[in-house]
mmCIF file of N, CA and C in Angstrom:
data_model
loop_
_atom_site.group_PDB
_atom_site.id
_atom_site.type_symbol
_atom_site.label_atom_id
_atom_site.label_comp_id
_atom_site.label_asym_id
_atom_site.label_seq_id
_atom_site.Cartn_x
_atom_site.Cartn_y
_atom_site.Cartn_z
ATOM 1 N N MET A 84 111.528 90.705 76.713
ATOM 2 C CA MET A 84 110.412 89.700 76.877
ATOM 3 C C MET A 84 109.211 90.625 78.019
ATOM 4 N N ILE A 85 108.060 90.375 77.875
ATOM 5 C CA ILE A 85 107.393 91.355 78.858
ATOM 6 C C ILE A 85 107.009 90.557 79.823
ATOM 7 N N THR A 86 107.261 90.869 80.899
ATOM 8 C CA THR A 86 106.759 90.044 82.199
ATOM 9 C C THR A 86 105.890 91.043 83.102
ATOM 10 N N GLN A 87 105.316 90.165 84.103
ATOM 11 C CA GLN A 87 104.378 90.855 85.121
ATOM 12 C C GLN A 87 105.185 92.018 85.974
ATOM 13 N N LYS A 88 106.329 91.720 86.242
ATOM 14 C CA LYS A 88 107.214 92.690 87.058
ATOM 15 C C LYS A 88 107.569 94.158 86.056
ATOM 16 N N TYR A 89 107.912 93.471 84.661
ATOM 17 C CA TYR A 89 107.907 94.895 83.799
ATOM 18 C C TYR A 89 106.736 95.841 83.691
ATOM 19 N N LEU A 90 105.446 95.033 83.512
ATOM 20 C CA LEU A 90 104.527 95.722 83.352
ATOM 21 C C LEU A 90 103.910 96.420 84.859
ATOM 22 N N ASP A 91 104.175 95.986 86.002
ATOM 23 C CA ASP A 91 104.480 96.548 86.924
ATOM 24 C C ASP A 91 105.187 97.773 87.412
ATOM 25 N N GLU A 92 106.231 97.801 86.838
ATOM 26 C CA GLU A 92 107.219 98.922 87.016
ATOM 27 C C GLU A 92 106.780 99.728 85.736
ATOM 28 N N LEU A 93 106.339 99.355 84.859
ATOM 29 C CA LEU A 93 105.617 100.432 83.716
ATOM 30 C C LEU A 93 104.519 101.171 84.230
ATOM 31 N N SER A 94 103.836 100.754 84.667
ATOM 32 C CA SER A 94 102.481 101.011 85.678
ATOM 33 C C SER A 94 102.910 101.788 86.459
ATOM 34 N N PHE A 95 103.576 101.618 87.229
ATOM 35 C CA PHE A 95 104.297 102.705 88.373
ATOM 36 C C PHE A 95 104.814 103.894 87.623
ATOM 37 N N ASN A 96 105.714 103.820 86.615
ATOM 38 C CA ASN A 96 106.129 105.006 85.698
ATOM 39 C C ASN A 96 105.165 105.961 85.104
ATOM 40 N N VAL A 97 103.997 105.092 84.549
ATOM 41 C CA VAL A 97 102.998 105.874 84.149
ATOM 42 C C VAL A 97 102.179 106.818 84.925
ATOM 43 N N ILE A 98 101.672 105.956 86.195
ATOM 44 C CA ILE A 98 100.893 106.541 87.270
ATOM 45 C C ILE A 98 101.765 108.083 87.659
ATOM 46 N N GLY A 99 103.249 107.734 87.960
ATOM 47 C CA GLY A 99 104.049 108.966 88.272
ATOM 48 C C GLY A 99 104.002 109.825 87.462
ATOM 49 N N ALA A 100 103.800 109.684 86.230
ATOM 50 C CA ALA A 100 103.690 110.763 85.217
ATOM 51 C C ALA A 100 102.579 111.146 85.350
ATOM 52 N N CYS A 101 101.454 110.590 85.494
ATOM 53 C CA CYS A 101 100.117 111.375 85.575
ATOM 54 C C CYS A 101 100.078 112.224 86.682
ATOM 55 N N ILE A 102 100.497 111.588 87.996
ATOM 56 C CA ILE A 102 100.422 112.407 89.298
ATOM 57 C C ILE A 102 101.321 113.950 89.261
ATOM 58 N N GLN A 103 102.587 113.939 88.171
ATOM 59 C CA GLN A 103 103.457 114.954 87.827
ATOM 60 C C GLN A 103 102.349 115.815 86.925
ATOM 61 N N VAL A 104 101.599 115.516 85.975
ATOM 62 C CA VAL A 104 101.054 116.414 85.261
ATOM 63 C C VAL A 104 99.965 116.846 86.080
ATOM 64 N N HIS A 105 98.935 115.993 87.031
ATOM 65 C CA HIS A 105 98.010 116.629 87.652
ATOM 66 C C HIS A 105 98.524 117.794 88.701
ATOM 67 N N LYS A 106 99.662 117.431 89.435
ATOM 68 C CA LYS A 106 100.067 118.447 90.394
ATOM 69 C C LYS A 106 100.679 119.555 89.747
ATOM 70 N N THR A 107 100.739 119.683 88.209
ATOM 71 C CA THR A 107 101.334 121.010 87.739
ATOM 72 C C THR A 107 100.141 121.971 87.255
ATOM 73 N N ILE A 108 99.356 121.153 86.832
ATOM 74 C CA ILE A 108 98.217 121.651 86.279
ATOM 75 C C ILE A 108 96.546 121.741 87.047
ATOM 76 N N GLY A 109 96.390 120.660 87.667
ATOM 77 C CA GLY A 109 95.414 120.873 88.530
ATOM 78 C C GLY A 109 94.397 120.059 87.867
ATOM 79 N N ARG A 110 93.287 120.298 88.667
ATOM 80 C CA ARG A 110 91.775 119.570 87.954
ATOM 81 C C ARG A 110 91.058 120.654 87.350
ATOM 82 N N GLY A 111 89.859 119.940 86.740
ATOM 83 C CA GLY A 111 88.915 120.833 86.144
ATOM 84 C C GLY A 111 89.201 121.181 84.872
ATOM 85 N N LEU A 112 90.240 120.821 84.115
ATOM 86 C CA LEU A 112 90.199 120.713 82.846
ATOM 87 C C LEU A 112 89.697 119.557 81.858
ATOM 88 N N LEU A 113 89.862 119.948 80.521
ATOM 89 C CA LEU A 113 89.417 118.967 79.341
ATOM 90 C C LEU A 113 89.954 117.723 79.449
ATOM 91 N N GLU A 114 89.562 116.611 79.330
ATOM 92 C CA GLU A 114 90.572 115.493 79.192
ATOM 93 C C GLU A 114 91.831 115.511 77.913
ATOM 94 N N SER A 115 91.226 116.353 76.692
ATOM 95 C CA SER A 115 92.449 116.348 75.660
ATOM 96 C C SER A 115 93.356 117.326 76.193
ATOM 97 N N ILE A 116 93.113 118.428 77.270
ATOM 98 C CA ILE A 116 94.582 119.087 77.831
ATOM 99 C C ILE A 116 95.286 118.239 78.449
ATOM 100 N N TYR A 117 94.676 117.326 79.289
ATOM 101 C CA TYR A 117 95.466 116.240 80.002
ATOM 102 C C TYR A 117 96.298 115.413 79.117
ATOM 103 N N ASN A 118 95.592 114.899 77.959
ATOM 104 C CA ASN A 118 96.586 113.955 77.312
ATOM 105 C C ASN A 118 97.628 114.735 76.526
ATOM 106 N N GLN A 119 97.635 115.989 76.113
ATOM 107 C CA GLN A 119 98.527 116.633 75.771
ATOM 108 C C GLN A 119 99.744 116.512 76.413
ATOM 109 N N CYS A 120 99.335 117.003 77.726
ATOM 110 C CA CYS A 120 100.623 117.224 78.730
ATOM 111 C C CYS A 120 101.130 115.723 79.028
ATOM 112 N N LEU A 121 100.374 114.922 79.208
ATOM 113 C CA LEU A 121 100.891 113.404 79.422
ATOM 114 C C LEU A 121 101.592 112.845 78.379
ATOM 115 N N LYS A 122 101.443 112.870 76.956
ATOM 116 C CA LYS A 122 102.097 113.067 76.047
ATOM 117 C C LYS A 122 103.643 113.549 76.248
ATOM 118 N N GLU A 123 103.656 114.643 76.522
ATOM 119 C CA GLU A 123 104.938 115.368 76.502
ATOM 120 C C GLU A 123 105.630 114.715 77.533
ATOM 121 N N LYS A 124 105.262 114.392 78.698
ATOM 122 C CA LYS A 124 105.861 113.777 80.033
ATOM 123 C C LYS A 124 105.987 112.314 79.494
ATOM 124 N N LEU A 125 105.411 111.663 79.043
ATOM 125 C CA LEU A 125 105.863 110.020 78.645
ATOM 126 C C LEU A 125 107.249 110.428 77.826
ATOM 127 N N SER A 126 106.977 111.635 76.893
ATOM 128 C CA SER A 126 108.091 111.501 75.701
ATOM 129 C C SER A 126 109.265 112.139 76.382
ATOM 130 N N TYR A 127 109.045 112.767 77.645
ATOM 131 C CA TYR A 127 110.120 113.194 78.215
ATOM 132 C C TYR A 127 110.992 111.939 79.045
ATOM 133 N N ARG A 128 110.033 111.099 79.499
ATOM 134 C CA ARG A 128 110.794 109.884 80.101
ATOM 135 C C ARG A 128 111.089 108.923 79.304
ATOM 136 N N LYS A 129 110.872 109.208 78.014
ATOM 137 C CA LYS A 129 111.425 108.102 77.227
ATOM 138 C C LYS A 129 110.789 106.870 77.076
ATOM 139 N N ILE A 130 109.313 106.941 77.416
ATOM 140 C CA ILE A 130 108.253 105.822 77.195
ATOM 141 C C ILE A 130 107.607 105.920 75.946
ATOM 142 N N ASN A 131 107.722 104.725 75.157
ATOM 143 C CA ASN A 131 106.985 104.735 74.150
ATOM 144 C C ASN A 131 105.517 104.490 74.037
ATOM 145 N N PHE A 132 104.655 105.463 73.046
ATOM 146 C CA PHE A 132 103.376 105.109 73.279
ATOM 147 C C PHE A 132 102.866 105.498 71.653
ATOM 148 N N ILE A 133 101.773 104.926 71.866
ATOM 149 C CA ILE A 133 100.859 105.359 70.352
ATOM 150 C C ILE A 133 99.647 106.046 71.140
ATOM 151 N N THR A 134 99.346 107.452 70.387
ATOM 152 C CA THR A 134 97.870 108.109 70.889
ATOM 153 C C THR A 134 96.954 108.090 69.827
ATOM 154 N N GLU A 135 95.657 107.742 70.424
ATOM 155 C CA GLU A 135 94.417 107.701 69.537
ATOM 156 C C GLU A 135 94.460 106.657 68.728
ATOM 157 N N MET A 136 95.100 105.458 68.947
ATOM 158 C CA MET A 136 95.428 104.209 68.374
ATOM 159 C C MET A 136 94.121 103.764 67.989
ATOM 160 N N LYS A 137 93.967 103.348 66.872
ATOM 161 C CA LYS A 137 92.910 102.621 66.373
ATOM 162 C C LYS A 137 92.544 101.173 66.903
ATOM 163 N N VAL A 138 91.553 100.970 67.128
ATOM 164 C CA VAL A 138 91.280 99.436 68.081
ATOM 165 C C VAL A 138 90.711 98.588 67.100
ATOM 166 N N PRO A 139 91.218 97.534 66.466
ATOM 167 C CA PRO A 139 90.550 96.677 65.349
ATOM 168 C C PRO A 139 89.734 95.896 66.169
ATOM 169 N N LEU A 140 88.386 95.855 65.436
ATOM 170 C CA LEU A 140 87.447 94.779 65.970
ATOM 171 C C LEU A 140 87.110 93.708 64.968
ATOM 172 N N ILE A 141 87.207 92.597 65.224
ATOM 173 C CA ILE A 141 87.266 91.549 64.202
ATOM 174 C C ILE A 141 85.683 90.954 64.736
ATOM 175 N N TYR A 142 85.078 90.436 63.781
ATOM 176 C CA TYR A 142 83.698 90.070 64.055
ATOM 177 C C TYR A 142 83.275 88.848 62.740
ATOM 178 N N ARG A 143 83.055 87.756 63.293
ATOM 179 C CA ARG A 143 82.847 87.031 62.416
ATOM 180 C C ARG A 143 84.008 86.776 61.424
ATOM 181 N N ASP A 144 85.195 86.723 61.705
ATOM 182 C CA ASP A 144 86.547 86.710 60.849
ATOM 183 C C ASP A 144 86.497 87.880 60.077
ATOM 184 N N LYS A 145 86.178 88.870 60.300
ATOM 185 C CA LYS A 145 85.775 90.219 59.291
ATOM 186 C C LYS A 145 86.158 91.547 60.102
ATOM 187 N N GLU A 146 87.544 92.338 59.772
ATOM 188 C CA GLU A 146 87.386 93.538 60.384
ATOM 189 C C GLU A 146 86.086 94.559 60.016
ATOM 190 N N LEU A 147 85.567 95.224 61.123
ATOM 191 C CA LEU A 147 84.584 96.132 60.862
ATOM 192 C C LEU A 147 85.239 97.439 60.999
ATOM 193 N N LYS A 148 84.798 98.362 60.114
ATOM 194 C CA LYS A 148 84.850 99.755 60.190
ATOM 195 C C LYS A 148 84.488 100.291 61.464
ATOM 196 N N THR A 149 85.116 100.854 62.590
ATOM 197 C CA THR A 149 84.781 101.246 63.882
ATOM 198 C C THR A 149 85.677 102.578 63.955
ATOM 199 N N ASP A 150 84.904 103.472 64.901
ATOM 200 C CA ASP A 150 85.780 104.538 65.456
ATOM 201 C C ASP A 150 86.577 104.252 66.815
ATOM 202 N N LEU A 151 86.367 102.768 67.153
ATOM 203 C CA LEU A 151 87.471 102.859 68.368
ATOM 204 C C LEU A 151 88.867 103.145 68.632
ATOM 205 N N LYS A 152 88.784 103.898 69.644
ATOM 206 C CA LYS A 152 90.272 104.522 69.675
ATOM 207 C C LYS A 152 90.432 104.317 71.374
ATOM 208 N N CYS A 153 91.723 103.857 71.689
ATOM 209 C CA CYS A 153 92.359 103.988 72.917
ATOM 210 C C CYS A 153 92.879 105.306 73.315
ATOM 211 N N ASP A 154 93.082 105.900 74.445
ATOM 212 C CA ASP A 154 93.711 107.260 74.451
ATOM 213 C C ASP A 154 95.122 107.015 74.168
ATOM 214 N N LEU A 155 95.809 105.946 74.974
ATOM 215 C CA LEU A 155 97.405 106.045 74.808
ATOM 216 C C LEU A 155 97.628 104.248 74.870
ATOM 217 N N PHE A 156 98.428 103.701 73.875
ATOM 218 C CA PHE A 156 98.757 102.247 74.136
ATOM 219 C C PHE A 156 100.347 102.195 74.220
ATOM 220 N N ILE A 157 100.736 102.039 75.506
ATOM 221 C CA ILE A 157 101.883 102.212 75.869
ATOM 222 C C ILE A 157 102.908 100.623 75.787
ATOM 223 N N GLU A 158 104.146 101.012 75.189
ATOM 224 C CA GLU A 158 105.140 99.984 74.701
ATOM 225 C C GLU A 158 104.174 98.774 74.408
ATOM 226 N N ASN A 159 103.351 98.941 73.660
ATOM 227 C CA ASN A 159 102.501 97.766 72.903
ATOM 228 C C ASN A 159 101.984 96.914 73.931
ATOM 229 N N CYS A 160 101.769 96.853 75.201
ATOM 230 C CA CYS A 160 101.364 96.453 76.296
ATOM 231 C C CYS A 160 100.408 96.551 77.212
ATOM 232 N N LEU A 161 100.290 98.393 77.359
ATOM 233 C CA LEU A 161 99.394 98.670 78.550
ATOM 234 C C LEU A 161 98.338 99.824 77.788
ATOM 235 N N VAL A 162 96.970 99.556 78.158
ATOM 236 C CA VAL A 162 96.369 100.371 77.711
ATOM 237 C C VAL A 162 95.796 101.459 78.670
ATOM 238 N N ILE A 163 95.969 102.692 78.255
ATOM 239 C CA ILE A 163 95.616 103.911 79.198
ATOM 240 C C ILE A 163 94.351 104.585 78.759
ATOM 241 N N GLU A 164 93.526 104.717 79.723
ATOM 242 C CA GLU A 164 92.412 105.658 79.199
ATOM 243 C C GLU A 164 92.165 106.953 80.283
ATOM 244 N N LEU A 165 91.921 108.006 79.645
ATOM 245 C CA LEU A 165 91.888 109.269 80.385
ATOM 246 C C LEU A 165 90.623 109.710 80.493
ATOM 247 N N LYS A 166 90.465 110.204 81.889
ATOM 248 C CA LYS A 166 88.991 110.747 82.128
ATOM 249 C C LYS A 166 89.266 112.018 82.832
ATOM 250 N N ALA A 167 88.151 113.056 82.651
ATOM 251 C CA ALA A 167 88.117 114.006 83.252
ATOM 252 C C ALA A 167 86.862 114.583 83.638
ATOM 253 N N THR A 168 86.271 113.325 84.735
ATOM 254 C CA THR A 168 85.100 113.460 85.282
ATOM 255 C C THR A 168 84.524 113.455 86.615
ATOM 256 N N SER A 169 83.473 113.386 86.843
ATOM 257 C CA SER A 169 83.114 113.408 88.345
ATOM 258 C C SER A 169 83.488 111.983 89.111
ATOM 259 N N GLU A 170 83.535 111.075 88.335
ATOM 260 C CA GLU A 170 83.762 109.597 88.822
ATOM 261 C C GLU A 170 84.023 108.488 88.121
ATOM 262 N N ILE A 171 84.950 107.514 88.162
ATOM 263 C CA ILE A 171 85.039 106.549 87.412
ATOM 264 C C ILE A 171 83.966 105.410 87.225
ATOM 265 N N SER A 172 82.799 105.418 86.192
ATOM 266 C CA SER A 172 81.760 104.524 86.126
ATOM 267 C C SER A 172 81.794 103.298 85.431
ATOM 268 N N LEU A 173 81.160 102.301 85.670
ATOM 269 C CA LEU A 173 80.998 100.777 85.160
ATOM 270 C C LEU A 173 81.466 101.243 83.779
ATOM 271 N N ILE A 174 80.685 102.065 83.100
ATOM 272 C CA ILE A 174 80.972 101.889 81.406
ATOM 273 C C ILE A 174 82.380 102.183 81.360
ATOM 274 N N HIS A 175 83.052 102.817 82.041
ATOM 275 C CA HIS A 175 84.510 103.411 81.462
ATOM 276 C C HIS A 175 85.258 102.243 81.801
ATOM 277 N N GLU A 176 85.238 101.391 82.761
ATOM 278 C CA GLU A 176 85.883 100.011 83.223
ATOM 279 C C GLU A 176 85.499 98.924 82.129
ATOM 280 N N ALA A 177 84.547 99.113 81.668
ATOM 281 C CA ALA A 177 83.996 98.044 80.674
ATOM 282 C C ALA A 177 84.420 98.615 79.178
ATOM 283 N N GLN A 178 84.689 99.905 79.072
ATOM 284 C CA GLN A 178 85.210 100.185 77.933
ATOM 285 C C GLN A 178 86.959 99.791 77.968
ATOM 286 N N LEU A 179 87.575 99.965 78.847
ATOM 287 C CA LEU A 179 88.974 99.672 78.979
ATOM 288 C C LEU A 179 89.152 98.363 78.767
ATOM 289 N N MET A 180 88.241 97.378 79.682
ATOM 290 C CA MET A 180 88.377 96.133 79.638
ATOM 291 C C MET A 180 88.418 95.554 78.137
ATOM 292 N N THR A 181 87.321 95.757 77.274
ATOM 293 C CA THR A 181 87.182 95.603 76.120
ATOM 294 C C THR A 181 88.204 95.879 74.953
ATOM 295 N N TYR A 182 88.912 97.224 75.199
ATOM 296 C CA TYR A 182 89.950 97.614 74.718
ATOM 297 C C TYR A 182 91.196 96.711 74.663
ATOM 298 N N MET A 183 91.254 96.359 76.273
ATOM 299 C CA MET A 183 92.613 95.148 76.644
ATOM 300 C C MET A 183 92.337 94.078 75.907
ATOM 301 N N LYS A 184 91.029 93.693 75.723
ATOM 302 C CA LYS A 184 90.828 92.290 75.266
ATOM 303 C C LYS A 184 90.890 92.380 73.474
ATOM 304 N N LEU A 185 90.410 93.355 73.165
ATOM 305 C CA LEU A 185 90.664 93.450 71.214
ATOM 306 C C LEU A 185 92.255 93.900 70.968
ATOM 307 N N LEU A 186 92.920 94.522 71.916
ATOM 308 C CA LEU A 186 94.366 94.590 71.550
ATOM 309 C C LEU A 186 95.140 93.389 72.476
ATOM 310 N N LYS A 187 94.733 92.917 72.920
ATOM 311 C CA LYS A 187 95.728 91.798 73.421
ATOM 312 C C LYS A 187 96.281 92.071 74.610
ATOM 313 N N ALA A 188 95.800 93.353 75.330
ATOM 314 C CA ALA A 188 97.032 93.559 75.965
ATOM 315 C C ALA A 188 96.628 93.284 77.501
ATOM 316 N N PRO A 189 97.633 93.045 78.213
ATOM 317 C CA PRO A 189 97.452 92.461 79.648
ATOM 318 C C PRO A 189 96.975 93.322 80.994
ATOM 319 N N LYS A 190 97.471 94.643 80.485
ATOM 320 C CA LYS A 190 97.026 95.403 81.606
ATOM 321 C C LYS A 190 96.434 96.751 80.860
ATOM 322 N N GLY A 191 95.520 97.636 82.016
ATOM 323 C CA GLY A 191 94.992 98.852 81.418
ATOM 324 C C GLY A 191 94.775 99.623 82.739
ATOM 325 N N ILE A 192 94.862 100.606 82.597
ATOM 326 C CA ILE A 192 94.512 101.642 83.634
ATOM 327 C C ILE A 192 93.853 102.814 83.233
ATOM 328 N N ILE A 193 92.715 103.202 84.170
ATOM 329 C CA ILE A 193 91.623 104.259 83.933
ATOM 330 C C ILE A 193 92.439 105.417 84.776
ATOM 331 N N ILE A 194 92.661 106.578 84.194
ATOM 332 C CA ILE A 194 93.314 108.000 85.008
ATOM 333 C C ILE A 194 92.158 108.663 84.971
ATOM 334 N N ASN A 195 91.526 109.132 86.197
ATOM 335 C CA ASN A 195 90.778 110.333 86.422
ATOM 336 C C ASN A 195 91.198 111.366 86.782
ATOM 337 N N PHE A 196 91.819 112.613 85.797
ATOM 338 C CA PHE A 196 92.343 114.049 86.186
ATOM 339 C C PHE A 196 91.321 114.689 87.365
ATOM 340 N N ASN A 197 90.070 114.291 87.193
ATOM 341 C CA ASN A 197 88.975 115.119 88.299
ATOM 342 C C ASN A 197 88.963 114.713 89.326
ATOM 343 N N CYS A 198 89.869 114.769 89.807
ATOM 344 C CA CYS A 198 90.321 114.271 91.473
ATOM 345 C C CYS A 198 91.003 115.373 92.267
ATOM 346 N N PHE A 199 91.179 115.087 93.600
ATOM 347 C CA PHE A 199 92.205 115.640 94.257
ATOM 348 C C PHE A 199 93.210 114.945 94.503
ATOM 349 N N ASN A 200 93.338 113.639 94.332
ATOM 350 C CA ASN A 200 94.938 113.109 94.563
ATOM 351 C C ASN A 200 94.540 111.571 93.552
ATOM 352 N N ILE A 201 95.387 111.719 92.579
ATOM 353 C CA ILE A 201 95.375 110.631 91.492
ATOM 354 C C ILE A 201 95.538 109.339 92.246
ATOM 355 N N PHE A 202 96.710 109.153 93.041
ATOM 356 C CA PHE A 202 97.402 107.666 93.666
ATOM 357 C C PHE A 202 96.188 107.441 94.543
ATOM 358 N N LYS A 203 95.320 107.883 95.188
ATOM 359 C CA LYS A 203 94.227 107.756 96.052
ATOM 360 C C LYS A 203 93.025 107.466 95.669
ATOM 361 N N GLU A 204 92.528 108.201 94.482
ATOM 362 C CA GLU A 204 91.178 107.940 94.222
ATOM 363 C C GLU A 204 91.000 108.516 92.585
ATOM 364 N N GLY A 205 91.967 108.737 91.924
ATOM 365 C CA GLY A 205 91.786 108.979 90.619
ATOM 366 C C GLY A 205 92.538 107.912 89.673
ATOM 367 N N GLN A 206 92.778 106.564 89.701
ATOM 368 C CA GLN A 206 93.471 105.656 89.004
ATOM 369 C C GLN A 206 92.693 104.184 89.511
ATOM 370 N N LYS A 207 92.341 103.516 88.300
ATOM 371 C CA LYS A 207 92.110 101.755 88.816
ATOM 372 C C LYS A 207 92.724 101.224 87.726
ATOM 373 N N THR A 208 93.329 100.037 88.037
ATOM 374 C CA THR A 208 94.086 99.398 87.336
ATOM 375 C C THR A 208 93.538 97.687 87.082
ATOM 376 N N PHE A 209 93.660 97.165 86.057
ATOM 377 C CA PHE A 209 93.013 96.036 85.582
ATOM 378 C C PHE A 209 93.870 95.363 84.933
ATOM 379 N N VAL A 210 93.805 93.796 85.137
ATOM 380 C CA VAL A 210 94.691 93.033 84.384
ATOM 381 C C VAL A 210 93.578 91.816 84.101
ATOM 382 N N ASN A 211 93.812 91.220 82.914
ATOM 383 C CA ASN A 211 92.925 90.099 82.057
ATOM 384 C C ASN A 211 93.887 88.724 82.190
ATOM 385 N N GLU A 212 93.356 87.862 81.427
ATOM 386 C CA GLU A 212 94.094 86.687 81.157
ATOM 387 C C GLU A 212 95.258 86.665 80.679
ATOM 388 N N TYR A 213 95.544 87.535 79.990
ATOM 389 C CA TYR A 213 96.927 87.623 79.449
ATOM 390 C C TYR A 213 97.928 88.134 80.163
ATOM 391 N N PHE A 214 97.517 88.850 81.101
ATOM 392 C CA PHE A 214 98.254 89.075 82.110
ATOM 393 C C PHE A 214 98.898 87.948 83.147
ATOM 394 N N LYS A 215 97.783 87.133 83.492
ATOM 395 C CA LYS A 215 98.135 85.873 84.110
ATOM 396 C C LYS A 215 99.262 84.772 83.568
ATOM 397 N N LEU A 216 98.943 84.883 82.163
ATOM 398 C CA LEU A 216 99.983 83.922 81.496
ATOM 399 C C LEU A 216 101.427 84.382 81.522
ATOM 400 N N LEU A 217 101.509 85.576 81.671
ATOM 401 C CA LEU A 217 103.153 85.953 81.470
ATOM 402 C C LEU A 217 103.774 85.761 82.413
ATOM 403 N N PRO A 218 105.184 85.508 82.458
ATOM 404 C CA PRO A 218 106.206 85.154 83.417
ATOM 405 C C PRO A 218 106.055 86.376 84.456
ATOM 406 N N LYS A 219 106.405 85.836 85.813
ATOM 407 C CA LYS A 219 106.339 87.033 87.058
ATOM 408 C C LYS A 219 107.541 87.809 86.732
ATOM 409 N N PHE A 220 108.855 87.340 86.284
ATOM 410 C CA PHE A 220 109.892 88.099 86.195
ATOM 411 C C PHE A 220 110.825 87.811 85.132
#
């Protein structure tokens, strides 16, 4: 069963993996490079994920054909969006929140690898109504 505590621990592990990738290869590379490295790190840590997962869009009871894809969907409950940009903008936040809603995921994290310190400035975590409905422990 997924709990708030489980999601918090999973988030901690994923952010830790991102920090290790960042410490190893630094900043200034393309998002796709960080994506490849992070997938290796998550596999090494035995964390299950789907990469470039198609995000379904249902409109008026019909699934539309779109190219919406989240970077990583971790353990079927945590959406990860990777960036390598000068800053995390409101459009990045809106994108993540929408993916979380469409996937019914309770938690999501934006990771920006173009920073000096991922823990202090390179990550932003979001929860939604699904998170609040989960048991705490």
